[in-house]
mmCIF file of C-alpha atoms in Angstrom:
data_model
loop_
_atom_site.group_PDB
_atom_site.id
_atom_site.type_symbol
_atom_site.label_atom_id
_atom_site.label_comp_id
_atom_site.label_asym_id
_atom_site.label_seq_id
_atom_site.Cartn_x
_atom_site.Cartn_y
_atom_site.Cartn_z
ATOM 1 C CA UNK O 27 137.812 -169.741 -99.280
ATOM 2 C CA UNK O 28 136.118 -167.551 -96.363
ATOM 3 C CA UNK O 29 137.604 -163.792 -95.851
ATOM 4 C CA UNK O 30 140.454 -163.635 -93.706
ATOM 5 C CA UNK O 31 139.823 -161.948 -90.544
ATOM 6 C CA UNK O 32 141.344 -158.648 -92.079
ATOM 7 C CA UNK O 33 139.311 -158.503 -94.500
ATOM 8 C CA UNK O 34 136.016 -158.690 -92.391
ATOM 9 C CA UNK O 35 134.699 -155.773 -90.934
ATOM 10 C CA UNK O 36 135.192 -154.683 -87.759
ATOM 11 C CA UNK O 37 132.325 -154.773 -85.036
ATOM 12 C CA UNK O 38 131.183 -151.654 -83.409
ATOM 13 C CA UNK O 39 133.008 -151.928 -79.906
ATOM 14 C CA UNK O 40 130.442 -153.062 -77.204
ATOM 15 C CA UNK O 41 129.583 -150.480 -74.574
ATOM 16 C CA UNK O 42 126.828 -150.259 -72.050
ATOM 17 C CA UNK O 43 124.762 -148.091 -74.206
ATOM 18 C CA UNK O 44 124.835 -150.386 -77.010
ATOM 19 C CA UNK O 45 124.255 -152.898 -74.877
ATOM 20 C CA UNK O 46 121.138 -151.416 -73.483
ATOM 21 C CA UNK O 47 119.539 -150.410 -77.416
ATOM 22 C CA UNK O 48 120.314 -153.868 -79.186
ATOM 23 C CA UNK O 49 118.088 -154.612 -75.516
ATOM 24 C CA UNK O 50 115.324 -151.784 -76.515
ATOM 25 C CA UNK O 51 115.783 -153.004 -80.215
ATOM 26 C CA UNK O 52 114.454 -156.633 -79.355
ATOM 27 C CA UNK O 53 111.621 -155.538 -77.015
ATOM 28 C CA UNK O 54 109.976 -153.863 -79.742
ATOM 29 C CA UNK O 55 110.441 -157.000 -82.415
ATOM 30 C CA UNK O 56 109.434 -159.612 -80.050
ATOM 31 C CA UNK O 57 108.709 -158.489 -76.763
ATOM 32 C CA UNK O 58 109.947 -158.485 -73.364
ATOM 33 C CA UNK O 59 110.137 -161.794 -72.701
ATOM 34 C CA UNK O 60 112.496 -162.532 -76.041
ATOM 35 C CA UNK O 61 115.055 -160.432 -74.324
ATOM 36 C CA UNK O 62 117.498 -162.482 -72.724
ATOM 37 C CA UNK O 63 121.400 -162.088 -72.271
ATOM 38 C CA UNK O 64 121.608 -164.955 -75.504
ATOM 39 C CA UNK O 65 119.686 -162.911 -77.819
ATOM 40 C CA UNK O 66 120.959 -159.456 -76.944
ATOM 41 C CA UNK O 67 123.932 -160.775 -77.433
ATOM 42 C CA UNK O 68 123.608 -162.138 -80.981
ATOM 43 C CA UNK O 69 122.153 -158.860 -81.869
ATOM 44 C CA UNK O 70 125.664 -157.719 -80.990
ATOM 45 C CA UNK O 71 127.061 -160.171 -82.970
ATOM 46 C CA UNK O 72 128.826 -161.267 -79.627
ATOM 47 C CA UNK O 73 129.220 -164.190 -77.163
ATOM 48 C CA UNK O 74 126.705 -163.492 -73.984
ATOM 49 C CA UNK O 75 129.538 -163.687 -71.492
ATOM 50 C CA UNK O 76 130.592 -160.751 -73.056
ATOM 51 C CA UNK O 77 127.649 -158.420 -71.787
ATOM 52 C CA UNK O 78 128.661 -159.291 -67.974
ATOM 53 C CA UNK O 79 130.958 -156.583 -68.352
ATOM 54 C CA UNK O 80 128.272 -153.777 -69.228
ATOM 55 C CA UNK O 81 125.337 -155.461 -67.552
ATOM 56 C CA UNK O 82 125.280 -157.562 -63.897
ATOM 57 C CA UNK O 83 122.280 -160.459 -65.207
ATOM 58 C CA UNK O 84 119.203 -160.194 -67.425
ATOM 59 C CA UNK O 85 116.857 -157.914 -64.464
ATOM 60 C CA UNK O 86 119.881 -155.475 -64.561
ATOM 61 C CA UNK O 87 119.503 -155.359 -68.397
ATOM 62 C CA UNK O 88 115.618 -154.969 -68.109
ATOM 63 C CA UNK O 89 116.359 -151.958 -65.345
ATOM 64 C CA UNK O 90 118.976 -150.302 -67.495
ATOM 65 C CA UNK O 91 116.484 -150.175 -70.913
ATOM 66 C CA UNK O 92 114.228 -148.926 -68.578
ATOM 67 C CA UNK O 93 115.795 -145.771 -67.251
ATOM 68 C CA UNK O 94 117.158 -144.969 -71.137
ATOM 69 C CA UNK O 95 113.001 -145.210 -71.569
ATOM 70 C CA UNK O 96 112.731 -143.113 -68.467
ATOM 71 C CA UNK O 97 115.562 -140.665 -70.167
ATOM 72 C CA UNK O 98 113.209 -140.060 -73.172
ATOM 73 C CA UNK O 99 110.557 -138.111 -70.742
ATOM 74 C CA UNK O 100 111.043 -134.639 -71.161
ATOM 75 C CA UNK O 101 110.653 -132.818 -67.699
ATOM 76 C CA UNK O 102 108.881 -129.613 -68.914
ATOM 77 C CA UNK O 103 109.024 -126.276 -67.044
ATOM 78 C CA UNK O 104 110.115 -125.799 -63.719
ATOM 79 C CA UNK O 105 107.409 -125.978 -60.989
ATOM 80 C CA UNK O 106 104.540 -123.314 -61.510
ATOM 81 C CA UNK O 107 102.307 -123.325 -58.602
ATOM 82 C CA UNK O 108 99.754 -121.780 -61.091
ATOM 83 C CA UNK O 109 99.844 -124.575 -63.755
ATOM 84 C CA UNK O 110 100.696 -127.501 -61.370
ATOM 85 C CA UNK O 111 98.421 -129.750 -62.494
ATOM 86 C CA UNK O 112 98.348 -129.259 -65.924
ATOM 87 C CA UNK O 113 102.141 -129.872 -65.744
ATOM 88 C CA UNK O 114 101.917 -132.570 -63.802
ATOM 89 C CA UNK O 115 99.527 -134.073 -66.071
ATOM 90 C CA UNK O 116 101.513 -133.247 -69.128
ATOM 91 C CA UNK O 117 104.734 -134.927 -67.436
ATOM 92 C CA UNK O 118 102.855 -137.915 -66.751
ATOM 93 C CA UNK O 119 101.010 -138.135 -70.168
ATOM 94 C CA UNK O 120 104.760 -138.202 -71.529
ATOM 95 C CA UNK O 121 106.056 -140.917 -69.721
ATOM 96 C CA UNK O 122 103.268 -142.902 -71.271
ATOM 97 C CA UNK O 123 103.939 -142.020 -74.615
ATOM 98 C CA UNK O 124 107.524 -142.930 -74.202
ATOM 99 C CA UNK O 125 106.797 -146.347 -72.488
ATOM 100 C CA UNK O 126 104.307 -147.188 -75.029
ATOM 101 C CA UNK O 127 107.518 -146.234 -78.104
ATOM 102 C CA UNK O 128 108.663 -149.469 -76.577
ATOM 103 C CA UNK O 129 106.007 -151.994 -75.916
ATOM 104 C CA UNK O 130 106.208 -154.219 -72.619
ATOM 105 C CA UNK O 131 108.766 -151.898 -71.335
ATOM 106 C CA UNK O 132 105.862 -150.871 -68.416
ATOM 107 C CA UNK O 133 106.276 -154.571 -67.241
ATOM 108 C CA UNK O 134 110.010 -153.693 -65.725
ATOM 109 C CA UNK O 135 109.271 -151.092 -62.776
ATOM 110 C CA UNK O 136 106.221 -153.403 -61.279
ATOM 111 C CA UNK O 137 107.292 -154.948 -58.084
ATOM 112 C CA UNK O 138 110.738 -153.344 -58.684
ATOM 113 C CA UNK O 139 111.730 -149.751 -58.306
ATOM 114 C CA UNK O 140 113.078 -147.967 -60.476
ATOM 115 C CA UNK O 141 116.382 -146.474 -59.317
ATOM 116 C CA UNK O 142 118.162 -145.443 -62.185
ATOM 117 C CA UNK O 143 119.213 -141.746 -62.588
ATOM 118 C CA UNK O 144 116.272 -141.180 -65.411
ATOM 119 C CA UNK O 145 113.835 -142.571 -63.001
ATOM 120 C CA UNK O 146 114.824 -140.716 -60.515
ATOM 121 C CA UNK O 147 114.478 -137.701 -61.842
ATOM 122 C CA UNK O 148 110.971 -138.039 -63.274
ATOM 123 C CA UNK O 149 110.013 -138.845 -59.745
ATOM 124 C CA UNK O 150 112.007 -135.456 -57.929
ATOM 125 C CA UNK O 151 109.657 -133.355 -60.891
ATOM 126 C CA UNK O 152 107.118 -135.175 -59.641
ATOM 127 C CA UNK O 153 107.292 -134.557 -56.108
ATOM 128 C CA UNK O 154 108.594 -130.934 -56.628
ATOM 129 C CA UNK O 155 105.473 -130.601 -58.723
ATOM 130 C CA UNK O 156 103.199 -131.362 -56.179
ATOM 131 C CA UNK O 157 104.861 -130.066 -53.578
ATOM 132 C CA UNK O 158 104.637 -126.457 -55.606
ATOM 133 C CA UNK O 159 100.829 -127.599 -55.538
ATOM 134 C CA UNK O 160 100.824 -127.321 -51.578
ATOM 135 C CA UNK O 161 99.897 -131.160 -51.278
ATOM 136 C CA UNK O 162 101.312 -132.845 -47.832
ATOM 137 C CA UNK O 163 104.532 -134.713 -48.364
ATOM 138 C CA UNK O 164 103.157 -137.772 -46.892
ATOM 139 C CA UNK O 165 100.300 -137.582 -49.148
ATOM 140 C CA UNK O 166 102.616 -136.649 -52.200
ATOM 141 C CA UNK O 167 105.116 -140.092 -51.361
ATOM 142 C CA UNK O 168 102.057 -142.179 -52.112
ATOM 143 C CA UNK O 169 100.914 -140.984 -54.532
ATOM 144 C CA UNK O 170 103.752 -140.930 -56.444
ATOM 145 C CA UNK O 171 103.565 -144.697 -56.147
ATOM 146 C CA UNK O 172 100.045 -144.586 -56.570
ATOM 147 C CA UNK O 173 100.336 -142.577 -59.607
ATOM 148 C CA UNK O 174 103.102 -144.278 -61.643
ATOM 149 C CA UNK O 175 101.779 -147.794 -61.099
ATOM 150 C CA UNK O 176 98.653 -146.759 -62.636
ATOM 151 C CA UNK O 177 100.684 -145.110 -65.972
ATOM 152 C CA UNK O 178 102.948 -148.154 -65.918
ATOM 153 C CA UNK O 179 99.645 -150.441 -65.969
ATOM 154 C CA UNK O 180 98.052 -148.916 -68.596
ATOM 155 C CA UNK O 181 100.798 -148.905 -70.922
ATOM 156 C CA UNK O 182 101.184 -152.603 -70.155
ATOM 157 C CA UNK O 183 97.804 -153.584 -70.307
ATOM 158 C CA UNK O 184 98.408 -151.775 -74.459
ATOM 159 C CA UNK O 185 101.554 -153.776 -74.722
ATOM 160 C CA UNK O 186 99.264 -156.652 -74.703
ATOM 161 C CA UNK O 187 96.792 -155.600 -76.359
ATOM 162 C CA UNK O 188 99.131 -154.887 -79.385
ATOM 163 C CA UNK O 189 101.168 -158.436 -78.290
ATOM 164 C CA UNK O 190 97.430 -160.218 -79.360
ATOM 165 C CA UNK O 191 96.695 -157.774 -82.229
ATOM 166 C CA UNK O 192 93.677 -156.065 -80.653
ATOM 167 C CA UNK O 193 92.842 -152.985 -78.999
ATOM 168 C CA UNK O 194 90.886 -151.784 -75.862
ATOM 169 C CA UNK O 195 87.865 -150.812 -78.315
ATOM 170 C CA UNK O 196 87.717 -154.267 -79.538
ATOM 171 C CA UNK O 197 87.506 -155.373 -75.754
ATOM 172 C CA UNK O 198 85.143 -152.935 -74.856
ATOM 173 C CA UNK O 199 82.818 -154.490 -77.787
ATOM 174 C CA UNK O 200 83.073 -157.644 -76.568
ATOM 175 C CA UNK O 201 82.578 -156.589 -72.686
ATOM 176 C CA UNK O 202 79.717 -155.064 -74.053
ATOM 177 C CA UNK O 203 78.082 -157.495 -75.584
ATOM 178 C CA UNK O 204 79.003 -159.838 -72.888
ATOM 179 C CA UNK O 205 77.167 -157.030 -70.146
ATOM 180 C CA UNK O 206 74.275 -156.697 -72.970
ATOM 181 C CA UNK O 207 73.491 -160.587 -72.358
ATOM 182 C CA UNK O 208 73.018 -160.666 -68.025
ATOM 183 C CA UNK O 209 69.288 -160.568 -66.928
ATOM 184 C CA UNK O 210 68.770 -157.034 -66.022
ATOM 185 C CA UNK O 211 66.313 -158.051 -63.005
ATOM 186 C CA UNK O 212 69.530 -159.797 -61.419
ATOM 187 C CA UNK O 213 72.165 -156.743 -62.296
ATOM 188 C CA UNK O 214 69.883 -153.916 -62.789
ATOM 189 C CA UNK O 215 72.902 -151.072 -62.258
ATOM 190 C CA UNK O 216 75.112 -152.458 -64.330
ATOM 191 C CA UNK O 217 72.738 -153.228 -66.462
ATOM 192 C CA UNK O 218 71.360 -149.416 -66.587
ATOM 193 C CA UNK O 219 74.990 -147.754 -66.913
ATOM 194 C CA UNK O 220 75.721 -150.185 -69.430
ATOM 195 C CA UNK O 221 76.604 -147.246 -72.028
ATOM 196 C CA UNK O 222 78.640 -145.451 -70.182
ATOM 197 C CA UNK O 223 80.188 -148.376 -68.778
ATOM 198 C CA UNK O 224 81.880 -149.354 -72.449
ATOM 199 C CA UNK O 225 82.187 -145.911 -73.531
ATOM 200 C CA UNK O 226 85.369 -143.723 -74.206
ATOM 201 C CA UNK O 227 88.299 -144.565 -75.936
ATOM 202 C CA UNK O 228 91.412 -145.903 -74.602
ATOM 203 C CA UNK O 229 93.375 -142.518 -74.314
ATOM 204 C CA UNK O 230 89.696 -140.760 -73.135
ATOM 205 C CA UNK O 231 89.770 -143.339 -69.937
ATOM 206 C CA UNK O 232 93.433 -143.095 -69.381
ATOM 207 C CA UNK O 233 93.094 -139.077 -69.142
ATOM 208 C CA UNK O 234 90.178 -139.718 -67.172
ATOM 209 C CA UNK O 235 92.261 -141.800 -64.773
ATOM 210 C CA UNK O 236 95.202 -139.388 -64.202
ATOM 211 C CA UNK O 237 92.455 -136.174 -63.392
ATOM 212 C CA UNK O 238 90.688 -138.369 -60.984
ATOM 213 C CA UNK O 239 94.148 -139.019 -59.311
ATOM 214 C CA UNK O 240 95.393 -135.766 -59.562
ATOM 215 C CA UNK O 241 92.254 -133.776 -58.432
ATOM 216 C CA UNK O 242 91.893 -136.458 -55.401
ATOM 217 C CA UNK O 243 95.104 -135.121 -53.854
ATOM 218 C CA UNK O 244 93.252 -131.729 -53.201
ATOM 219 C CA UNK O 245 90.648 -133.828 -50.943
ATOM 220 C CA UNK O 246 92.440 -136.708 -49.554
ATOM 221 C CA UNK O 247 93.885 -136.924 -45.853
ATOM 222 C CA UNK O 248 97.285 -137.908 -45.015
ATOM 223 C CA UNK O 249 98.486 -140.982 -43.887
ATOM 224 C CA UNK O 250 99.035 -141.356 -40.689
ATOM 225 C CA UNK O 251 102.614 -140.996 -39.715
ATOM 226 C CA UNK O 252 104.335 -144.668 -38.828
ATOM 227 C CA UNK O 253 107.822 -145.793 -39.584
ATOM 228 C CA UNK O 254 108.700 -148.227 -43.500
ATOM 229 C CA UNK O 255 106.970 -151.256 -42.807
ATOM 230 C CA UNK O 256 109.411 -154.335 -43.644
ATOM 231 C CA UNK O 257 109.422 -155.517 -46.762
ATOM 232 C CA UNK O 258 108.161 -152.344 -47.707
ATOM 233 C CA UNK O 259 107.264 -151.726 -51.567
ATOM 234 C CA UNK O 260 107.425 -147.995 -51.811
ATOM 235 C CA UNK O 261 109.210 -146.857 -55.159
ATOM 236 C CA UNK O 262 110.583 -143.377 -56.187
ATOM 237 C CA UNK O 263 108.888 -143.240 -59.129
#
């Protein structure tokens, strides 16, 4: 005879926070994709309609894990015109690391900004960070954009990497050897940079990414001045 319901335990009570880690807790077992209202929901040991009062569908689920991500990035120091760039690097180097703690979370904020509070606040240390720097607004707004989408791609392009049970190196072997095999009279630069092309490790090319970035917004002009194009994709952060 099965335990009367007195005798069972009781559930933890469901709250938006839970909500959002059973969420976080399936991402990294399965992926992205495997989270769906269903299975978030049996991770809860609940029915799904029961997350509809914590979460509005499945992309406000995805947006929600992503700002508790977003909460895990420590802001550092307060802006140091003196050390802006190495903070600004640091910051940036720590979002990263905390999308990368949770595999195929990068995925979310692409063609969808981030507005969550966490978000939001990486991207105000951001800006305040380069504005400390003495780098035009205008220039700054992009940038930002420019900036994130480029962290946000690299951890996803690891997320898959890890997804297929490979790494960058192995691909750079293979690229490599791919390169190594086109008649050099036909692609005589690539053919002559093939070292360098290949070389580096993953986090060597990702650091070389963010200092090309960063240094570029001592030399690059402003935009010129026009008003939010329609369907405008411009993100906070």
């Amino acid at each position: 005879m099965g335990r009367s319901t007195r005798d069972r335990p009781a559930k933890p009570p469901l709250s938006r926070d839970a909500v959002v880690a059973a969420g976080l807790d399936v991402l990294r077992a399965d992926g992205i994709d495997a989270v769906t209202m269903r299975r978030v929901a049996a991770e809860l040991d609940t029915g799904p309609a029961s997350l509809y009062v914590y979460v509005r569908n499945r992309q406000d689920l995805l947006d929600q894990m992503f700002d508790a991500v977003a909460g895990e990035i420590a802001l550092g120091d307060e802006p140091d015109p003196a050390r802006w760039r190495e903070q600004l690097t640091a910051l940036l180097m720590r979002a990263r690391e905390a999308m990368d703690r949770h595999p195929g979370v990068a995925r979310v904020p692409l063609a969808n900004v981030p507005t969550g509070p966490n978000a939001v606040r990486v991207a105000e240390r951001m800006l305040a960070l380069m504005r400390a720097g003495g780098i035009d607004d205008r220039v700054s707004a992009w940038a930002t954009d420019a900036i994130f989408l480029y962290v946000n791609a690299a951890s996803y392009e690891a997320s898959i990497y890890l997804e297929e049970g490979t790494s960058s190196d192995d691909a750079g072997e293979e690229i490599h050897g791919q390169f190594s095999a086109l008649p050099a009279d036909e692609f005589p630069t690539i053919f002559s940079m093939l070292g360098h092309l290949t070389s580096g490790s993953a986090d060597q090319r990702f650091a070389f990414g963010l200092q090309l970035m960063i240094e570029g917004l001592l030399h690059v002009k402003p935009p010129a001045p026009q008003g939010a194009a329609a369907g405008s994709r411009g993100r906070p952060g």
